[in-house]
Coordinates of C-alpha atoms (C1' of nucleotides) in Angstrom, one line a residue:
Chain A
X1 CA -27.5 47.6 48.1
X2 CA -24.0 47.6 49.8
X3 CA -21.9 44.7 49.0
X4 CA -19.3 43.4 50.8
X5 CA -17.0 44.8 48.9
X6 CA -18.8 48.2 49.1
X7 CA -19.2 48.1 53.1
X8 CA -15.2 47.5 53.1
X9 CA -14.8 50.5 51.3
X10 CA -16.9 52.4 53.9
X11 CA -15.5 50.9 56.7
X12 CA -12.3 51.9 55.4
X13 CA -13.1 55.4 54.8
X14 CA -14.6 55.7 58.1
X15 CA -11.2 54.3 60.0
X16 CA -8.8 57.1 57.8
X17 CA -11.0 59.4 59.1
X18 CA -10.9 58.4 62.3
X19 CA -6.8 58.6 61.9
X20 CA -7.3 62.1 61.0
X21 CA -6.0 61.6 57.8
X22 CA -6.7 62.7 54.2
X23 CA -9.1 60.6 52.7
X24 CA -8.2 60.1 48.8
X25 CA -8.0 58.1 45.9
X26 CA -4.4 57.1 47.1
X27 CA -4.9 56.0 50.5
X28 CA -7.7 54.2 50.2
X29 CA -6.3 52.3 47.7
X30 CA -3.3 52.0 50.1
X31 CA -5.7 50.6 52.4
X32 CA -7.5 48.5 50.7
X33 CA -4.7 47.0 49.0
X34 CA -6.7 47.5 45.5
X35 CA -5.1 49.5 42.5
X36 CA -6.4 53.0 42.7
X37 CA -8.1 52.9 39.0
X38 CA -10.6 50.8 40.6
X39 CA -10.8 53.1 43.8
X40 CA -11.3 56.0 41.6
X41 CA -14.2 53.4 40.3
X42 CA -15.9 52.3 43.3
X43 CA -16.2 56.0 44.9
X44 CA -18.3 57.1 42.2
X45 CA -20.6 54.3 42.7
X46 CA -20.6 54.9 46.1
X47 CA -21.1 58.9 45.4
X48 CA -23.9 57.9 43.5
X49 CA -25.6 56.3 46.0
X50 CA -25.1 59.0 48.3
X51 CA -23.0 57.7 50.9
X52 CA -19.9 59.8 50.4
X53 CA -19.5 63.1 49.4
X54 CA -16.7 63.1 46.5
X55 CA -14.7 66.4 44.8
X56 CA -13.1 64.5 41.5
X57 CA -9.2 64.9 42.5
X58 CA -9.8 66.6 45.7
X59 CA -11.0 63.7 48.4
X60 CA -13.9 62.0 49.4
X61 CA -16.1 61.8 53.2
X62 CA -18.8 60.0 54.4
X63 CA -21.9 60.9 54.2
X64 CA -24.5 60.7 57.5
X65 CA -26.0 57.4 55.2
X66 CA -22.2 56.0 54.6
X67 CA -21.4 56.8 58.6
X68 CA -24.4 55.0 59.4
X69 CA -23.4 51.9 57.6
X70 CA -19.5 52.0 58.8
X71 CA -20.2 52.5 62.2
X72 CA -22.6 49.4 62.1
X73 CA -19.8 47.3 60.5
X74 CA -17.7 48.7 63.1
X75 CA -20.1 47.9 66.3
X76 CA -20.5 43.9 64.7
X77 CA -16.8 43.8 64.2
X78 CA -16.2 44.9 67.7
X79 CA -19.0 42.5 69.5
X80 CA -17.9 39.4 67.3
X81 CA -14.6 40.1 68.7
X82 CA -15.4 39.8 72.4
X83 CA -17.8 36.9 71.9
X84 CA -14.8 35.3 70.1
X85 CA -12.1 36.2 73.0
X86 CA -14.8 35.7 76.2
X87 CA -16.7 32.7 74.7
X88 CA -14.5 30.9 72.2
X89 CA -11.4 31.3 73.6
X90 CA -10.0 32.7 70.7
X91 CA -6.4 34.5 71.0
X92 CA -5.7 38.5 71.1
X93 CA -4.8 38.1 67.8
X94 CA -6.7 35.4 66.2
X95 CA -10.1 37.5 66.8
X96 CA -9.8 40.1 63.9
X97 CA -9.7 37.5 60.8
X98 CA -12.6 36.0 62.1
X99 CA -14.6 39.2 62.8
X100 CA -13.7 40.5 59.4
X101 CA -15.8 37.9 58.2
X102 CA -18.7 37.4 60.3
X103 CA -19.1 41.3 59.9
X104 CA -20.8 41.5 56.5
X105 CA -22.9 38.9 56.7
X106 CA -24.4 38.5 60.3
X107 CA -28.4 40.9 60.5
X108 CA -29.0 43.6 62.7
X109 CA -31.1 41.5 64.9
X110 CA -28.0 38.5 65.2
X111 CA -25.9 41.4 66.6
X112 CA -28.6 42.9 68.7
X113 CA -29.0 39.8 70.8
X114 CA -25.7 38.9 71.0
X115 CA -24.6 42.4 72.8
X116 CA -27.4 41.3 75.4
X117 CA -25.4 37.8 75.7
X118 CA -22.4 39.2 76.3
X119 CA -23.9 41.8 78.7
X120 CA -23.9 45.5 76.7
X121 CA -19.7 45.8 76.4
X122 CA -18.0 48.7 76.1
X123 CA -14.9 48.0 74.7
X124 CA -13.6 45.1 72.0
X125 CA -10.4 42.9 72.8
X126 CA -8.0 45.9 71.7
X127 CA -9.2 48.3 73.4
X128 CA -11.6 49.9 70.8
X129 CA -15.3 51.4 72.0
X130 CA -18.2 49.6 70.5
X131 CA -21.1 51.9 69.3
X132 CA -24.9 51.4 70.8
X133 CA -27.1 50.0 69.2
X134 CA -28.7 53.9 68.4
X135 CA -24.8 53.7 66.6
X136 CA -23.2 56.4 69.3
X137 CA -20.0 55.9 69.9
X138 CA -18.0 56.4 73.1
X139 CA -15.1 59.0 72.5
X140 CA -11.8 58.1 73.5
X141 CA -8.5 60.0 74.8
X142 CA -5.9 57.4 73.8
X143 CA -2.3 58.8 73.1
X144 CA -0.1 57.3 71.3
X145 CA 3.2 55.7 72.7
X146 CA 5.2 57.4 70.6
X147 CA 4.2 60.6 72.1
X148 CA 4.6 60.4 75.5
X149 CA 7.3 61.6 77.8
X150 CA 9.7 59.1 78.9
X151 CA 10.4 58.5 82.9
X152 CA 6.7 58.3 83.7
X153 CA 4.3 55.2 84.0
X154 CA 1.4 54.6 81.5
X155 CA -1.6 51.6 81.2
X156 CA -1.8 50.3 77.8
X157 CA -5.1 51.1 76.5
X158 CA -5.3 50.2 73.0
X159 CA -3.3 48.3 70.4
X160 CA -4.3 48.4 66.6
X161 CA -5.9 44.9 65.3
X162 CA -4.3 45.1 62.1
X163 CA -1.1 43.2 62.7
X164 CA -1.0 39.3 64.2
X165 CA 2.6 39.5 64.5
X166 CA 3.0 42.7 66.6
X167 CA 0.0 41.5 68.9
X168 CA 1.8 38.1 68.9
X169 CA 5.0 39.8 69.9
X170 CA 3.4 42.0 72.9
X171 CA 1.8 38.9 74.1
X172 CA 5.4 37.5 74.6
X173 CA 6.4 39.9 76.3
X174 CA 3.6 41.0 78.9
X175 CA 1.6 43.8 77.3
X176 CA -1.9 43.2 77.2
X177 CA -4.8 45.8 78.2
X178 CA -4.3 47.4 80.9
X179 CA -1.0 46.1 81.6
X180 CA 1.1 48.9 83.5
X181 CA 4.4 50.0 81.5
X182 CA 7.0 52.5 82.1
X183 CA 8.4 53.8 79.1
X184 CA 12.1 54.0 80.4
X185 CA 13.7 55.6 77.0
X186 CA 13.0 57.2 73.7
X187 CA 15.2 57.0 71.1
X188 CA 14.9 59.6 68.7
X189 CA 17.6 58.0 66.2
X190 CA 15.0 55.9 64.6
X191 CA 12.0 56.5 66.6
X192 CA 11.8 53.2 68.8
X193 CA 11.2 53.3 72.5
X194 CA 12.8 51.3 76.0
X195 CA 9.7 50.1 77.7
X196 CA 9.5 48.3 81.3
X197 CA 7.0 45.7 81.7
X198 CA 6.8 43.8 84.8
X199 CA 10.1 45.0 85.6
X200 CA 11.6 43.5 82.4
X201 CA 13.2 45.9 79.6
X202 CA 12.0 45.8 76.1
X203 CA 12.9 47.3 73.0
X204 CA 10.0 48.4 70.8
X205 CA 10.9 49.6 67.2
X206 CA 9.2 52.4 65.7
X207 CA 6.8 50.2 63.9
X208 CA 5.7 48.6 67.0
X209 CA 5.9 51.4 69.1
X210 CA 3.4 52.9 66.3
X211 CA 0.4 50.0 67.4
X212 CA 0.4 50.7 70.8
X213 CA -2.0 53.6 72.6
X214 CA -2.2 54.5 76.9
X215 CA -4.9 55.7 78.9
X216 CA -4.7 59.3 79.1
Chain B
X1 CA -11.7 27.8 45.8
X2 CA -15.2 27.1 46.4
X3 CA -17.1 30.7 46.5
X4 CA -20.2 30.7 48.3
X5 CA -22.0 30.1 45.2
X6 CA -20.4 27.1 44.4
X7 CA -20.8 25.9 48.0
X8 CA -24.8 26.5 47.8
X9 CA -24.5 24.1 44.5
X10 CA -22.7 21.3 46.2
X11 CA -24.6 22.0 49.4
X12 CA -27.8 21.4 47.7
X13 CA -26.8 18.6 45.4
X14 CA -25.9 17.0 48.8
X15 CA -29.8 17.4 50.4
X16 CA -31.3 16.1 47.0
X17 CA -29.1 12.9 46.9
X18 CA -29.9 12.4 50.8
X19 CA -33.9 12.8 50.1
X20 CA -33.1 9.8 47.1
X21 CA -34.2 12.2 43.9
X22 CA -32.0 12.2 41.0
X23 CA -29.5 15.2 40.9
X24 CA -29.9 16.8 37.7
X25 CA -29.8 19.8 36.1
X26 CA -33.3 20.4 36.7
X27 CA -33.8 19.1 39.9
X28 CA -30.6 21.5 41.2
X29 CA -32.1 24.2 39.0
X30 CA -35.4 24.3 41.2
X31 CA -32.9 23.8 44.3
X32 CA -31.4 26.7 43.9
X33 CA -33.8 29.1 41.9
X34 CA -31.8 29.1 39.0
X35 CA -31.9 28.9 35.4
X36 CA -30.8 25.5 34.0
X37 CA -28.7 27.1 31.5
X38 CA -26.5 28.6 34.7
X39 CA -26.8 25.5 36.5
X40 CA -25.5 23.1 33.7
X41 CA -22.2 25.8 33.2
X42 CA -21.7 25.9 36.9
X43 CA -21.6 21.6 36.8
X44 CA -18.5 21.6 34.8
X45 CA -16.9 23.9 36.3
X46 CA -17.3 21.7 39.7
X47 CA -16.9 19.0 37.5
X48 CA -13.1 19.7 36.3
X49 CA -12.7 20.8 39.9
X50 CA -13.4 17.2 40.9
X51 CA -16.0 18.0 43.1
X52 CA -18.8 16.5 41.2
X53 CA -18.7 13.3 38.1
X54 CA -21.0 14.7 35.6
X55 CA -22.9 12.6 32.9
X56 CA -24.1 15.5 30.7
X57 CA -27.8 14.8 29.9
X58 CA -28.0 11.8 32.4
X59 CA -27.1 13.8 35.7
X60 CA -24.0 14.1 38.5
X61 CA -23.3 13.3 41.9
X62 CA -20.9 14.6 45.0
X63 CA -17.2 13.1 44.4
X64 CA -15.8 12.2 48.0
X65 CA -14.3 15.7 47.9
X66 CA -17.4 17.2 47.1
X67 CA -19.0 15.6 49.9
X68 CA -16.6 16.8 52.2
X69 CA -17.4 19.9 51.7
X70 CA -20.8 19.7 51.7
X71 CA -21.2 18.0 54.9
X72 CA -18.6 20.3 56.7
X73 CA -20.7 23.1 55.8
X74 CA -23.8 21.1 57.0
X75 CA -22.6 21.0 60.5
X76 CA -21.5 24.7 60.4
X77 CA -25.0 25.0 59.6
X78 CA -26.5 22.8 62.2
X79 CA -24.0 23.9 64.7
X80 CA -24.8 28.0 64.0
X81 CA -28.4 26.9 64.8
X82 CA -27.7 25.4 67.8
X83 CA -26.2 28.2 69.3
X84 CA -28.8 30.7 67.7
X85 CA -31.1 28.8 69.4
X86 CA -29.9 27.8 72.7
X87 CA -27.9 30.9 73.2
X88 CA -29.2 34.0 71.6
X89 CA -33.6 33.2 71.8
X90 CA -34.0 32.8 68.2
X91 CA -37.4 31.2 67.5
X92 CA -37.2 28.5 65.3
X93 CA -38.9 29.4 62.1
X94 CA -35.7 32.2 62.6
X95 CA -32.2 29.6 63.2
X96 CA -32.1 28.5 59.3
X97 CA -32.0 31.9 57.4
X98 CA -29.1 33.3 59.7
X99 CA -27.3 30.1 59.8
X100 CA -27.4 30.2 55.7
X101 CA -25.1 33.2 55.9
X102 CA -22.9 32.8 58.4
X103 CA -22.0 28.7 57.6
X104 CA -20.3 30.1 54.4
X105 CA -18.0 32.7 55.7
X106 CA -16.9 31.4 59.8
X107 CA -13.8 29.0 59.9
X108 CA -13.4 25.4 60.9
X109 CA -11.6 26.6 63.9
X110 CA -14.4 28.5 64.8
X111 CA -17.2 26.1 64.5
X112 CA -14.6 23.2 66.6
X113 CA -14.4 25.7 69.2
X114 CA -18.2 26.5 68.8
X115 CA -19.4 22.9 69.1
X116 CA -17.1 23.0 72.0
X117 CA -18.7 25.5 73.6
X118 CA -22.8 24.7 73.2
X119 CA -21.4 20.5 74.7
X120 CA -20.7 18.8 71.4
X121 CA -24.3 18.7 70.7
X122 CA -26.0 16.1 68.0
X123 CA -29.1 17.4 66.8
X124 CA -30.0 20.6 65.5
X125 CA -33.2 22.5 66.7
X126 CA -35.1 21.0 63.5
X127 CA -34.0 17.5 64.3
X128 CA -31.2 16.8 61.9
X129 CA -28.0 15.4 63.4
X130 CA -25.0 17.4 63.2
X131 CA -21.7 15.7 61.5
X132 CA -18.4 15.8 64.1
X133 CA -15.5 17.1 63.4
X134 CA -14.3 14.0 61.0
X135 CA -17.8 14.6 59.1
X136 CA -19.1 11.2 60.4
X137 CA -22.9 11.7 60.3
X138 CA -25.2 9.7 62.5
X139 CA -27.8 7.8 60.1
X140 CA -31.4 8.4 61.3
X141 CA -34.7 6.0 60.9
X142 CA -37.4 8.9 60.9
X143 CA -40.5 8.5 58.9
X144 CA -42.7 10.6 57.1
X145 CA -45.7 11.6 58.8
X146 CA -47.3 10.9 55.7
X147 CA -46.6 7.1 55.3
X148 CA -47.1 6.0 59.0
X149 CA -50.7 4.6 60.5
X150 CA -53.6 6.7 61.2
X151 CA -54.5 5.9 65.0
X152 CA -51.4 5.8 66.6
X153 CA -49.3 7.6 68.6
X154 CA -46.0 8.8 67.5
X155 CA -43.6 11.5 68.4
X156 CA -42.0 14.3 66.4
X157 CA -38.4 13.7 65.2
X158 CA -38.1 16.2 62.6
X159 CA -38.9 19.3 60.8
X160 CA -37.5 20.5 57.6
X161 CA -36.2 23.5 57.9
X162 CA -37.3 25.3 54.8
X163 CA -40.5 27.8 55.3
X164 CA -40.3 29.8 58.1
X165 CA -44.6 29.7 57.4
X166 CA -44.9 26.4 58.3
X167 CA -42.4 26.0 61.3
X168 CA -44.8 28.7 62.7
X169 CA -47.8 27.3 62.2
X170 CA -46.9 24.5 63.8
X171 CA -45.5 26.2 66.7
X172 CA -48.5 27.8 66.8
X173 CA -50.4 24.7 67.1
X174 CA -48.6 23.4 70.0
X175 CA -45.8 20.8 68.1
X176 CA -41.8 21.0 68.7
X177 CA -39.2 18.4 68.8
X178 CA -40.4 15.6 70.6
X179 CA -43.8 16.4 70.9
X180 CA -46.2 13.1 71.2
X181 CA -49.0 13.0 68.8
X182 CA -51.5 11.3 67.7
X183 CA -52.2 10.9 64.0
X184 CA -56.0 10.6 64.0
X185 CA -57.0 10.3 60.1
X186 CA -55.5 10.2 56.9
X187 CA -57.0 12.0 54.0
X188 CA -56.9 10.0 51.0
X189 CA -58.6 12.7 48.7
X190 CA -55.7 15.5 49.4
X191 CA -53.5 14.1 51.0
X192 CA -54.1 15.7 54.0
X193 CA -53.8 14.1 57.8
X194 CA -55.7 14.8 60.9
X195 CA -53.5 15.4 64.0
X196 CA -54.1 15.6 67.7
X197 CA -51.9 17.7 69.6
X198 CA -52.1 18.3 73.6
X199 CA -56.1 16.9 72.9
X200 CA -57.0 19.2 70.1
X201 CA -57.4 17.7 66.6
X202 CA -55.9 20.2 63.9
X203 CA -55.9 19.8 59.8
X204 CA -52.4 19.5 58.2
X205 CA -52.6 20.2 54.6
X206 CA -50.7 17.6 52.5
X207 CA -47.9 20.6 51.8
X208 CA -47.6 20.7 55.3
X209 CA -47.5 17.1 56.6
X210 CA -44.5 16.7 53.9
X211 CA -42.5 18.3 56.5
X212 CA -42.8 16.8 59.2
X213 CA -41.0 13.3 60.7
X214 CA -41.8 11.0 63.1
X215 CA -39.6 8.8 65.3
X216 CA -39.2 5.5 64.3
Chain C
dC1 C1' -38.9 3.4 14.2
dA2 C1' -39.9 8.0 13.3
dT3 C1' -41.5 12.0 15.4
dT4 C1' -41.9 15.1 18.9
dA5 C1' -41.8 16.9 23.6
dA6 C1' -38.9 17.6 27.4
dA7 C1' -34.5 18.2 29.3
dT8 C1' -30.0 19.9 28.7
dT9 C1' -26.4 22.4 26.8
dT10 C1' -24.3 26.1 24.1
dA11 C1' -24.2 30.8 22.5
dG12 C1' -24.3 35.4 23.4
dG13 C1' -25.2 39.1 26.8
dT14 C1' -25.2 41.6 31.6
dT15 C1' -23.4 43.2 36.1
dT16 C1' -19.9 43.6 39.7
dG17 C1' -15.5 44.4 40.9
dC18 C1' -11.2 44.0 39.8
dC19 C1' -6.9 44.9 36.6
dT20 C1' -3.2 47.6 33.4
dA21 C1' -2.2 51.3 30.4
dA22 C1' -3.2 55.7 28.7
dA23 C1' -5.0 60.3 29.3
dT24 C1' -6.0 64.0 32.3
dT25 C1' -5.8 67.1 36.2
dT26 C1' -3.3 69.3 39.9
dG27 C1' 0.1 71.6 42.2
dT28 C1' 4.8 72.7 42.8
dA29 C1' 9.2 74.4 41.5
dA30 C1' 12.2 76.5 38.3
Chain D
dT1 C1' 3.9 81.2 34.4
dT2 C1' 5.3 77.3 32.5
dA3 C1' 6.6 72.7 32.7
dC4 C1' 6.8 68.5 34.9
dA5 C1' 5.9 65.0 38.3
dA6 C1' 2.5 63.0 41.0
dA7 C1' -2.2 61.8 41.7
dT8 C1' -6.4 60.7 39.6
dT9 C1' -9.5 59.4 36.2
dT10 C1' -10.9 57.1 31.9
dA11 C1' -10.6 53.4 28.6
dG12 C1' -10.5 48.8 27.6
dG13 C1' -10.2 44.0 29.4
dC14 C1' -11.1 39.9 32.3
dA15 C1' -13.4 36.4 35.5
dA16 C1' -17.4 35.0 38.1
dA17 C1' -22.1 34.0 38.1
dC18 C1' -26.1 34.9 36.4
dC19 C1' -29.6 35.5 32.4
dT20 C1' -32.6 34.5 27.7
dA21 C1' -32.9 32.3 23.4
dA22 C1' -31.3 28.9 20.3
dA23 C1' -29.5 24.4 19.4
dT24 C1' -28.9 19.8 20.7
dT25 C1' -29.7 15.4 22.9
dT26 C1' -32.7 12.1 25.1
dA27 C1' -36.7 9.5 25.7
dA28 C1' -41.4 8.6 25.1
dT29 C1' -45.3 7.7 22.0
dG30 C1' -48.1 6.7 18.0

DNA sequence: CATTAAATTTAGGTTTGCCTAAATTTGTAA
DNA sequence: TTACAAATTTAGGCAAACCTAAATTTAATG
């Protein structure tokens, strides 16, 4: 049985992955906003029941099982999302809440039939791929702002779900997908970048700057 | 907080009250498939929530709070299985048990912007009308198949929605929603009735005829 | 009206998933 | 290479929601 609780784990995992990034006790715990006593907990459980592979003190991965179930999460996340933007009317940033939730408790066969209503997409409202139903998921070549040159134009591609307020502020000022930008300066002080949307300047801080992912 | 546990109890004591039995530990107990002993701790607990007035040993029933939230999850529920119907092909022996999970966990702005979306409708796919958005439910006049006439003609109004067994069978005989039929014979012996459907006479079983309501 | 059967509640116990505080392990730096 | 700080794990606890078994209350019957 995977809980909801348990498939957050997972789905967790799966995303610091993704990032590249070391997946421990201490960042999951980070990410999960939950102490890391009761990380340290929960990964033996999940060790136990074979979905990640665990080295006491060293790290944890998924397993092929744990992948399985994370990347399922991750393709209902993602359709629930564009059903809620296309259909609903829901806002950019009003989609992931509600996704979070529907996620752990809509079936395989729910999911199934609404990626044939919605007409097999590809991509969720940020930007993210949304696996197959065989759970293969498109690769992507995103860079991150933050790492481009300055001078040259760029279509925004992605922007991470997890803040409302950032995807609040970009609405403001013009940056949705696929919006063209120039990013006119970098500013290596404290990392925050001059970007031109629609002609306009706009500061973005580091922080913001950090969200934010062009086609490339 | 009402968990989704709690929600199922008020839920449920909701449906008994509406059918007229006495809400009691036992009766919920059965509800729910759940030990009296859990079900009498769980009443005063929504008791000194104010969600229920408890007369230990003599029964409870919904406080206006409590019925609030019962009835706004009933037309999540109703609502969810309009659209699972109308929108994604679910049969409907299948609407009830997916509806069951997602009614605890989507938001009230989701389910506005739902009912929105499928036309405001009023009746879910079983027959039950579906509470707007100020819980206002529209009272209805069906009767039991069981206590109308033998030789007349009548037409479906409602199913309950409880065995997917049942809601197939009759599918399988030829009766939906709004199906005319004509009630041929009434068993005294087991209670069982003789229908005609589309000109073919078919047995319902007493267990089965308790389902089913009639215009009226 | 006393007894007893049925219904209900209370008592004590389990699992899940979290917590804090204490112990342990690891790895780095003197 | 030892010592210490940081990260991790273990220990002991708590709340929710369930359970069984025992005690209590209610109500029906002789």
């Amino acid at each position: 049985m995977t809980s909801r609780s348990k498939e957050d784990y997972l789905k967790n995992i799966y995303h610091i992955q993704e990032e590249g990034r070391k997946v421990n006790t201490g960042s999951l715990a980070t990410a999960l906003s939950i102490s890391p006593a009761s990380v340290s907990e929960m990964v033996n459980k999940l060790s136990k029941q074979g979905l990640i592979d665990n080295t006491p003190y060293h790290g944890f991965e998924l397993t092929g099982d744990g992948r399985k179930i994370s990347l399922n999460l991750i393709r209902k996340h993602r359709l629930l999302e564009v059903f809620l933007e296309e259909h609903l009317h829901y806002e950019w940033d009003e989609v992931h809440e509600e996704a979070e939730k529907l996620e752990h408790v809509c079936s395989d066969m729910f999911i199934n039939k609404l990626e044939e209503y919605l007409g097999f997409p590809k991509f969720d409202p940020h930007g993210d791929p949304i696996p197959d139903k065989e759970l293969n998921i498109a690769p992507t070549h995103y860079k991150l702002l933050l790492k481009t040159e300055p001078g040259k134009e760029y279509i925004i591609a992605k922007v991470k779900d997890s803040s409302i307020e950032i995807l609040q502020y970009l609405t403001k000022i013009g940056i949705k997908l696929n919006t063209k930008i120039i990013l006119s300066e970098k500013i290596d002080f404290d990392g925050s970048v001059v970007i031109i949307v629609e002609g306009r300047k706009n500061l973005l801080s580091r922080v913001m700057a950090e969200q934010i992912f062009v086609a490339g």
